Short mmCIF file of C-alpha atoms in Angstrom, two decimals:
data_model
loop_
_atom_site.label_atom_id
_atom_site.label_comp_id
_atom_site.label_asym_id
_atom_site.label_seq_id
_atom_site.Cartn_x
_atom_site.Cartn_y
_atom_site.Cartn_z
CA MET Z 98 -9.05 -4.60 -18.89
CA ALA Z 99 -9.17 -8.37 -18.39
CA GLY Z 100 -11.40 -11.39 -18.40
CA ASP Z 101 -13.94 -12.29 -15.75
CA GLY Z 102 -11.35 -14.04 -13.57
CA GLU Z 103 -13.12 -17.40 -13.65
CA GLY Z 104 -11.02 -20.05 -11.92
CA LEU Z 105 -8.61 -17.56 -10.37
CA PRO Z 106 -8.02 -17.22 -6.62
CA THR Z 107 -10.10 -14.37 -5.29
CA LEU Z 108 -8.46 -11.15 -4.17
CA GLY Z 109 -9.58 -8.23 -2.07
CA VAL Z 110 -8.18 -4.79 -1.33
CA GLU Z 111 -8.14 -2.66 1.80
CA GLU Z 112 -7.25 1.02 1.45
CA GLU Z 113 -6.61 3.53 4.21
CA TYR Z 114 -7.33 7.23 3.61
CA PHE Z 115 -6.69 10.50 5.38
CA LEU Z 116 -9.48 12.98 6.10
CA VAL Z 117 -8.54 16.56 5.25
CA ASP Z 118 -10.16 19.91 5.80
CA PRO Z 119 -11.32 21.34 2.44
CA VAL Z 120 -9.99 24.83 3.31
CA THR Z 121 -6.76 24.29 5.26
CA GLN Z 122 -5.93 20.94 3.57
CA ARG Z 123 -4.73 19.68 6.96
CA VAL Z 124 -5.89 16.35 8.34
CA ARG Z 125 -8.90 16.63 10.63
CA PRO Z 126 -10.06 14.11 13.28
CA ALA Z 127 -13.44 13.33 11.75
CA GLY Z 128 -13.16 9.55 11.59
CA ASP Z 129 -16.08 8.81 13.89
CA GLU Z 130 -18.35 11.17 11.96
CA VAL Z 131 -17.32 9.68 8.61
CA VAL Z 132 -17.86 6.09 9.80
CA ALA Z 133 -21.27 7.07 11.19
CA ALA Z 134 -22.24 8.75 7.90
CA ALA Z 135 -21.14 5.68 5.96
CA ALA Z 136 -23.15 3.39 8.24
CA ALA Z 137 -26.22 5.59 7.87
CA ALA Z 138 -25.87 5.26 4.08
CA GLY Z 139 -25.69 1.46 4.29
CA HIS Z 140 -21.89 1.15 3.99
CA GLY Z 141 -21.06 0.12 7.53
CA SER Z 142 -19.07 -2.94 6.44
CA THR Z 143 -17.29 -1.01 3.67
CA VAL Z 144 -15.99 2.05 5.53
CA THR Z 145 -14.52 1.55 9.01
CA GLY Z 146 -12.33 3.36 11.51
CA GLU Z 147 -8.55 3.32 11.56
CA PHE Z 148 -5.67 3.86 13.98
CA THR Z 149 -6.17 7.63 14.22
CA LEU Z 150 -9.34 9.67 13.94
CA TYR Z 151 -7.72 11.40 10.95
CA GLN Z 152 -8.23 8.22 8.94
CA VAL Z 153 -10.77 5.70 7.70
CA GLU Z 154 -10.41 2.36 5.92
CA GLY Z 155 -12.28 1.06 2.88
CA ARG Z 156 -12.67 -2.64 2.08
CA THR Z 157 -13.70 -4.42 -1.10
CA ARG Z 158 -15.40 -7.79 -1.24
CA PRO Z 159 -13.46 -10.84 -2.49
CA CYS Z 160 -13.30 -10.42 -6.28
CA THR Z 161 -12.13 -12.54 -9.19
CA GLY Z 162 -11.85 -10.50 -12.40
CA LEU Z 163 -10.17 -7.09 -12.48
CA ALA Z 164 -13.26 -5.41 -13.89
CA GLU Z 165 -15.13 -6.62 -10.82
CA LEU Z 166 -12.33 -5.46 -8.51
CA ARG Z 167 -12.19 -2.03 -10.16
CA ALA Z 168 -15.95 -1.57 -9.87
CA ASP Z 169 -15.91 -2.67 -6.23
CA LEU Z 170 -12.95 -0.47 -5.28
CA ALA Z 171 -14.54 2.48 -7.09
CA ALA Z 172 -17.70 1.87 -5.05
CA VAL Z 173 -15.65 1.76 -1.85
CA ARG Z 174 -13.99 5.07 -2.67
CA ARG Z 175 -17.32 6.59 -3.62
CA ALA Z 176 -18.93 5.51 -0.35
CA ALA Z 177 -15.98 6.81 1.69
CA ALA Z 178 -15.80 10.09 -0.25
CA GLU Z 179 -19.53 10.73 0.13
CA ALA Z 180 -19.40 9.97 3.85
CA ALA Z 181 -16.38 12.27 4.21
CA ARG Z 182 -18.18 15.07 2.40
CA ALA Z 183 -21.21 14.59 4.65
CA ALA Z 184 -18.88 15.04 7.64
CA GLY Z 185 -17.37 18.22 6.16
CA VAL Z 186 -14.01 16.72 5.15
CA ARG Z 187 -12.44 15.23 2.02
CA LEU Z 188 -10.89 11.84 1.28
CA CYS Z 189 -7.13 11.81 0.57
CA ALA Z 190 -5.14 8.77 -0.59
CA SER Z 191 -1.59 9.49 0.55
CA GLY Z 192 0.82 7.31 2.53
CA THR Z 193 1.50 10.09 5.06
CA PRO Z 194 -0.29 13.33 5.96
CA VAL Z 195 1.14 16.05 3.70
CA LEU Z 196 0.26 18.97 5.95
CA GLY Z 197 -0.34 17.11 9.15
CA ARG Z 198 -2.48 17.90 12.13
CA ALA Z 199 -2.93 20.90 14.34
CA ALA Z 200 -2.90 18.75 17.51
CA PRO Z 201 -1.40 15.39 18.60
CA ASP Z 202 -2.78 12.27 16.99
CA ALA Z 203 -6.25 11.37 18.21
CA VAL Z 204 -6.13 7.58 18.42
CA GLY Z 205 -9.24 5.58 17.56
CA ASP Z 206 -11.18 3.88 20.34
CA HIS Z 207 -10.05 0.30 19.86
CA PRO Z 208 -8.29 -1.93 22.44
CA ARG Z 209 -5.52 -2.84 19.98
CA TYR Z 210 -4.77 0.82 19.24
CA ARG Z 211 -4.62 1.64 22.97
CA ALA Z 212 -2.35 -1.35 23.59
CA GLY Z 213 -0.03 -0.13 20.84
CA GLN Z 214 0.17 3.27 22.47
CA ALA Z 215 1.08 1.74 25.81
CA GLN Z 216 3.66 -0.64 24.36
CA TYR Z 217 5.47 1.58 21.85
CA ARG Z 218 5.12 4.93 23.64
CA GLY Z 219 6.85 7.81 21.87
CA MET Z 220 7.50 5.73 18.75
CA ILE Z 221 3.83 5.80 17.91
CA GLU Z 222 3.06 9.49 18.48
CA ASP Z 223 2.91 10.32 14.75
CA PHE Z 224 2.03 6.90 13.39
CA GLY Z 225 -0.90 7.90 11.21
CA ILE Z 226 -0.01 6.26 7.88
CA CYS Z 227 -2.08 4.85 5.01
CA ALA Z 228 -1.51 1.64 3.07
CA GLN Z 229 -2.97 -0.59 0.41
CA HIS Z 230 -3.35 -4.18 1.59
CA VAL Z 231 -4.02 -6.99 -0.88
CA HIS Z 232 -5.57 -10.32 0.15
CA VAL Z 233 -5.21 -13.37 -2.11
CA HIS Z 234 -7.12 -16.56 -1.35
CA CYS Z 235 -4.77 -19.09 0.27
CA PRO Z 236 -6.39 -21.24 2.98
CA ASP Z 237 -3.23 -23.29 3.69
CA ARG Z 238 -1.22 -21.35 6.32
CA GLU Z 239 1.91 -23.46 5.82
CA GLN Z 240 1.79 -22.68 2.12
CA ALA Z 241 1.18 -18.99 2.82
CA VAL Z 242 4.36 -18.76 4.94
CA LEU Z 243 6.46 -20.33 2.16
CA VAL Z 244 4.81 -18.01 -0.37
CA GLY Z 245 6.14 -15.17 1.79
CA ASN Z 246 9.68 -16.52 1.31
CA HIS Z 247 9.24 -16.26 -2.45
CA LEU Z 248 7.79 -12.75 -2.26
CA ARG Z 249 10.53 -11.27 -0.06
CA PRO Z 250 12.95 -10.43 -2.94
CA TRP Z 251 10.17 -8.58 -4.80
CA LEU Z 252 8.72 -6.56 -1.93
CA PRO Z 253 11.13 -3.61 -2.32
CA THR Z 254 10.01 -3.20 -5.94
CA LEU Z 255 6.39 -3.09 -4.78
CA VAL Z 256 7.43 -0.43 -2.24
CA ALA Z 257 8.98 1.64 -5.04
CA LEU Z 258 6.03 1.23 -7.41
CA SER Z 259 3.50 2.32 -4.79
CA ALA Z 260 5.61 5.06 -3.17
CA ASN Z 261 3.21 7.93 -2.42
CA SER Z 262 4.47 9.68 0.71
CA PRO Z 263 7.28 12.19 0.06
CA TYR Z 264 5.89 14.74 2.56
CA HIS Z 265 5.12 14.42 6.24
CA GLN Z 266 3.60 16.98 8.57
CA GLY Z 267 4.36 19.89 6.26
CA ARG Z 268 7.94 19.08 5.31
CA SER Z 269 9.73 17.33 2.48
CA THR Z 270 11.38 14.15 3.72
CA GLY Z 271 13.62 13.56 0.70
CA TYR Z 272 12.09 10.08 0.46
CA ALA Z 273 9.53 8.70 -1.97
CA SER Z 274 7.84 6.55 0.70
CA TRP Z 275 8.28 8.06 4.14
CA ARG Z 276 5.54 5.72 5.32
CA SER Z 277 7.89 2.78 4.69
CA VAL Z 278 10.65 4.46 6.70
CA MET Z 279 8.28 5.06 9.61
CA ARG Z 280 7.34 1.38 9.59
CA LEU Z 281 10.94 0.14 9.40
CA ARG Z 282 11.75 1.73 12.75
CA PHE Z 283 9.51 -0.85 14.45
CA PRO Z 284 10.97 -4.31 15.18
CA CYS Z 285 7.68 -5.99 14.30
CA LEU Z 286 6.93 -4.26 10.96
CA GLY Z 287 8.43 -4.52 7.50
CA PRO Z 288 9.50 -7.60 5.55
CA PRO Z 289 8.64 -11.00 7.01
CA PRO Z 290 11.37 -13.30 8.31
CA TYR Z 291 12.51 -16.21 6.19
CA ALA Z 292 10.97 -19.36 7.63
CA ALA Z 293 11.31 -22.96 6.47
CA SER Z 294 7.94 -23.87 8.00
CA LEU Z 295 4.86 -22.46 9.69
CA ALA Z 296 6.20 -23.71 13.03
CA GLU Z 297 9.43 -21.73 12.59
CA TRP Z 298 7.48 -18.64 11.55
CA GLU Z 299 5.23 -18.92 14.63
CA ARG Z 300 8.23 -19.42 16.93
CA THR Z 301 9.82 -16.21 15.61
CA ALA Z 302 6.57 -14.35 16.27
CA ARG Z 303 6.40 -15.71 19.83
CA VAL Z 304 9.99 -14.64 20.61
CA ILE Z 305 9.37 -11.12 19.29
CA ALA Z 306 6.14 -10.90 21.31
CA ALA Z 307 7.94 -12.12 24.43
CA ALA Z 308 10.33 -9.18 23.99
CA GLU Z 309 7.24 -6.93 23.89
CA ALA Z 310 8.19 -5.84 20.38
CA MET Z 311 4.96 -7.32 18.97
CA LEU Z 312 1.45 -7.03 20.40
CA ASP Z 313 0.14 -10.48 19.52
CA PRO Z 314 2.13 -13.39 18.03
CA ALA Z 315 -1.09 -14.67 16.42
CA MET Z 316 -1.43 -11.42 14.47
CA PRO Z 317 2.01 -10.15 13.37
CA PHE Z 318 2.12 -7.07 11.17
CA TRP Z 319 4.81 -8.28 8.80
CA ASP Z 320 4.38 -7.30 5.16
CA VAL Z 321 3.39 -10.83 4.14
CA ARG Z 322 1.38 -12.99 6.47
CA PRO Z 323 -1.35 -15.60 6.56
CA ASN Z 324 -4.25 -13.44 7.62
CA PRO Z 325 -5.24 -14.45 11.16
CA LYS Z 326 -8.98 -14.24 10.42
CA LEU Z 327 -9.37 -14.88 6.69
CA PRO Z 328 -8.25 -17.75 4.38
CA THR Z 329 -5.83 -15.43 2.58
CA VAL Z 330 -2.21 -14.45 2.31
CA GLU Z 331 -2.03 -10.71 2.93
CA ILE Z 332 0.54 -8.35 1.37
CA ARG Z 333 0.93 -5.10 3.32
CA CYS Z 334 4.07 -3.35 2.03
CA MET Z 335 2.51 -0.75 -0.31
CA ASP Z 336 1.51 2.88 0.22
CA VAL Z 337 -2.08 3.67 -0.68
CA VAL Z 338 -2.03 5.18 -4.18
CA ALA Z 339 -4.24 7.99 -5.47
CA GLU Z 340 -4.89 6.61 -8.97
CA LEU Z 341 -7.63 3.96 -8.90
CA ASP Z 342 -6.29 2.03 -11.89
CA ASP Z 343 -2.80 1.94 -10.38
CA ALA Z 344 -4.29 0.38 -7.24
CA VAL Z 345 -6.08 -2.24 -9.36
CA ALA Z 346 -2.94 -3.00 -11.39
CA LEU Z 347 -0.81 -3.42 -8.26
CA ALA Z 348 -3.41 -5.79 -6.79
CA ALA Z 349 -3.37 -7.86 -10.00
CA LEU Z 350 0.43 -7.94 -9.94
CA VAL Z 351 0.42 -9.12 -6.34
CA ARG Z 352 -2.04 -11.91 -7.13
CA ALA Z 353 0.12 -13.05 -10.04
CA LEU Z 354 3.19 -13.08 -7.77
CA VAL Z 355 1.32 -15.19 -5.25
CA ARG Z 356 0.23 -17.63 -7.96
CA VAL Z 357 3.82 -18.03 -9.22
CA SER Z 358 4.98 -18.56 -5.64
CA VAL Z 359 2.28 -21.13 -4.86
CA GLN Z 360 3.32 -23.11 -7.92
CA ALA Z 361 6.95 -23.06 -6.77
CA VAL Z 362 6.00 -24.13 -3.23
CA ARG Z 363 3.94 -27.02 -4.57
CA GLY Z 364 7.00 -28.06 -6.56
CA GLY Z 365 9.02 -28.34 -3.35
CA ASP Z 366 10.81 -24.96 -3.48
CA PRO Z 367 10.74 -23.22 -0.05
CA GLY Z 368 11.99 -19.93 -1.50
CA PRO Z 369 15.37 -18.14 -1.57
CA PRO Z 370 16.80 -17.55 1.93
CA VAL Z 371 17.75 -13.90 1.38
CA ALA Z 372 19.27 -12.38 4.53
CA ALA Z 373 16.92 -10.14 6.51
CA GLU Z 374 19.54 -7.36 6.54
CA GLU Z 375 19.67 -7.37 2.74
CA VAL Z 376 15.89 -7.18 2.44
CA ARG Z 377 15.65 -4.26 4.87
CA ALA Z 378 18.45 -2.42 3.07
CA ALA Z 379 16.64 -2.88 -0.25
CA TYR Z 380 13.42 -1.64 1.39
CA TRP Z 381 15.20 1.48 2.58
CA LYS Z 382 16.66 2.15 -0.88
CA ALA Z 383 13.24 1.68 -2.51
CA ALA Z 384 11.62 3.95 0.07
CA ARG Z 385 14.19 6.68 -0.50
CA ASP Z 386 14.37 6.64 -4.30
CA GLY Z 387 11.02 5.21 -5.41
CA VAL Z 388 10.69 4.78 -9.17
CA ALA Z 389 12.89 7.79 -9.91
CA GLY Z 390 16.15 6.06 -9.05
CA THR Z 391 17.72 2.64 -8.68
CA GLY Z 392 17.11 -0.38 -6.49
CA VAL Z 393 18.80 -3.58 -5.39
CA ASP Z 394 18.00 -6.83 -7.15
CA LEU Z 395 17.96 -9.23 -4.20
CA ARG Z 396 18.38 -12.24 -6.47
CA ASP Z 397 21.96 -11.31 -7.40
CA GLY Z 398 22.81 -8.21 -5.34
CA ARG Z 399 23.16 -5.94 -8.38
CA VAL Z 400 21.89 -2.37 -8.55
CA ARG Z 401 19.42 -1.75 -11.37
CA THR Z 402 17.11 1.06 -12.41
CA ALA Z 403 13.65 1.01 -10.89
CA GLY Z 404 12.25 0.53 -14.40
CA GLU Z 405 14.39 -2.55 -14.97
CA LEU Z 406 13.33 -4.05 -11.64
CA ALA Z 407 9.67 -3.32 -12.35
CA PHE Z 408 9.74 -5.02 -15.72
CA GLN Z 409 11.72 -7.97 -14.37
CA LEU Z 410 8.94 -8.32 -11.82
CA LEU Z 411 6.38 -8.25 -14.63
CA GLU Z 412 8.33 -10.89 -16.52
CA HIS Z 413 8.46 -13.05 -13.39
CA ALA Z 414 4.65 -12.82 -13.12
CA ARG Z 415 3.98 -12.95 -16.86
CA GLU Z 416 2.43 -16.42 -17.11
CA PRO Z 417 -0.44 -15.95 -14.61
CA LEU Z 418 -1.06 -12.41 -15.88
CA GLU Z 419 -1.34 -13.68 -19.45
CA GLU Z 420 -3.54 -16.57 -18.37
CA ALA Z 421 -5.92 -14.14 -16.65
CA GLY Z 422 -5.91 -11.70 -19.58
CA GLU Z 423 -4.41 -9.00 -17.33
CA LEU Z 424 -0.90 -8.55 -18.73
CA GLY Z 425 -1.64 -5.68 -21.11
CA PHE Z 426 -3.49 -3.63 -18.50
CA VAL Z 427 -0.92 -4.21 -15.76
CA ARG Z 428 2.02 -3.53 -18.09
CA ALA Z 429 0.50 -0.24 -19.25
CA ARG Z 430 -0.12 0.98 -15.71
CA ILE Z 431 3.35 -0.05 -14.51
CA ALA Z 432 4.89 1.66 -17.54
CA GLY Z 433 3.03 4.83 -16.61
CA ILE Z 434 4.29 4.65 -13.03
CA VAL Z 435 7.95 4.14 -13.92
CA GLY Z 436 7.84 6.49 -16.90
CA ALA Z 437 8.92 3.94 -19.49
CA ALA Z 438 7.08 3.57 -22.78
CA GLY Z 439 6.20 -0.08 -22.32
CA ALA Z 440 9.76 -1.40 -21.92
CA PRO Z 441 12.65 -1.07 -19.45
CA ALA Z 442 14.58 2.14 -19.98
CA ALA Z 443 17.25 3.88 -17.93
CA GLY Z 444 17.20 7.61 -17.47
CA ILE Z 445 13.46 8.11 -18.01
CA PRO Z 446 12.01 9.90 -14.98
CA GLY Z 447 9.44 8.02 -12.96
CA ARG Z 448 5.86 9.23 -12.66
CA GLY Z 449 4.67 7.52 -9.53
CA GLY Z 450 2.69 9.07 -6.72
CA ALA Z 451 5.70 10.64 -5.00
CA GLU Z 452 6.80 12.36 -8.21
CA ALA Z 453 3.22 13.53 -8.85
CA GLN Z 454 2.99 15.00 -5.36
CA ARG Z 455 6.28 16.83 -5.85
CA LEU Z 456 5.16 18.25 -9.18
CA ALA Z 457 1.90 19.43 -7.62
CA ALA Z 458 3.76 20.98 -4.69
CA ALA Z 459 6.00 22.90 -7.10
CA GLY Z 460 2.97 24.97 -8.17
CA PRO Z 461 1.88 28.29 -6.67
CA ASP Z 462 -0.12 26.64 -3.84
CA GLY Z 463 2.81 24.58 -2.58
CA LEU Z 464 1.88 21.66 -0.35
CA LYS Z 465 -1.78 22.68 -0.43
CA GLY Z 466 -1.61 22.05 -4.17
CA ALA Z 467 -0.27 18.56 -3.52
CA VAL Z 468 -3.15 17.79 -1.16
CA ARG Z 469 -5.64 19.22 -3.66
CA TRP Z 470 -4.25 16.94 -6.37
CA LEU Z 471 -4.47 13.92 -4.06
CA VAL Z 472 -8.08 14.67 -3.12
CA GLU Z 473 -9.12 15.24 -6.74
CA THR Z 474 -7.35 12.10 -7.94
CA THR Z 475 -8.75 9.96 -5.13
CA ARG Z 476 -12.30 10.82 -6.15
CA ARG Z 477 -11.94 11.49 -9.89
CA PRO Z 478 -12.42 7.92 -11.19
CA VAL Z 479 -15.57 7.32 -9.15
CA GLY Z 480 -17.88 9.83 -10.78
CA GLU Z 481 -17.85 12.68 -8.26
CA GLU Z 482 -17.69 16.29 -9.35
CA ALA Z 483 -14.24 17.67 -10.13
CA GLY Z 484 -14.24 20.02 -7.16
CA GLU Z 485 -15.72 23.25 -6.00
CA ALA Z 486 -14.29 25.14 -8.97
CA GLY Z 487 -13.44 22.32 -11.37
CA ALA Z 488 -10.19 20.41 -11.70
CA SER Z 489 -7.10 22.40 -10.77
CA PRO Z 490 -4.41 23.19 -13.35
CA VAL Z 491 -2.10 20.90 -11.42
CA THR Z 492 -4.52 17.99 -11.81
CA GLU Z 493 -4.89 18.65 -15.52
CA ARG Z 494 -1.12 18.84 -16.00
CA LEU Z 495 -0.49 15.63 -14.07
CA THR Z 496 -3.28 13.81 -15.91
CA ASP Z 497 -1.76 14.80 -19.25
CA ARG Z 498 1.65 13.64 -18.05
CA ARG Z 499 0.37 10.17 -17.12
CA ARG Z 500 -1.23 9.57 -20.54
#
């Protein structure tokens, strides 16, 4: 996969998961029970609660090499899956709930969650969504803000590559990442603002908070931010993905992008001042079409295939990926997601999470088949059994397709 990561900035991953009933395949509010089961098994710092009781979050430790990250993330998924099973539910890595809930969202018992309910009101009624967050070591907050400027043109491509939420509450949305669309409706979520300094970035956060469009200016939920509690820059734009190795590859790609950006910042480059409206439009296009269509190259405004944008992103991050011994692994996983045989190619259908969900849903079990595939794929790489009656035909067909 890669070397041991010696000398590289550490990275960590947070993943959010839905909890689904093994019979109905609908989400079930078992978060408290799952967290308690995880704590009883010694994983209290690994598996925690989330915004709704239909969800839990898993957290890796800071890692250096990708082999270490993969092992740690596999252990996180294993701990969460075992705790879910003990609570009578199953773990499901999807950006939105495919079949949804039988009752209104049961919000977790946390002051921040309650404050969000009070502030955003009806906007937040169905805001149970699941993401992959990547933390890269970056203790200098000023530098982290300028790194965000450099990442902004590439964030829509990360949205497309991770898109894993075409269904929501039992209906097809027509989008590859409905989670991203749900987030874009909030004035305080989505791509970060362009800021020439940390002071400017903080002023923008204060103004938005004064308008009551943000809970806390010290903890904005933009898609790139200096983490308010950790010495990291945090990237939050991606859906959680079902395939473990895709999650690892995306984390490696994000770290490489941060390293390229840090080098540019140290050279005096504050990043390209792409207009916020252009970034949000490119987000929307990536969320709608995913890897199966086209996207906007924010460096020149041209429309390109998702495969072309993905491999331009790889080329942009080539040097740190090669230095870390990660290029071959990341390239192979990205090629599998976009459907290209190791090189940019137009007209080759993408094979990302959204496309996999749609293929699973086209089977005889419909959306239940999509949930079953997600559950099986979420746990398959971590050594659990293949299911009550073995892997489904849908899982086998999708696995063959990704090879």
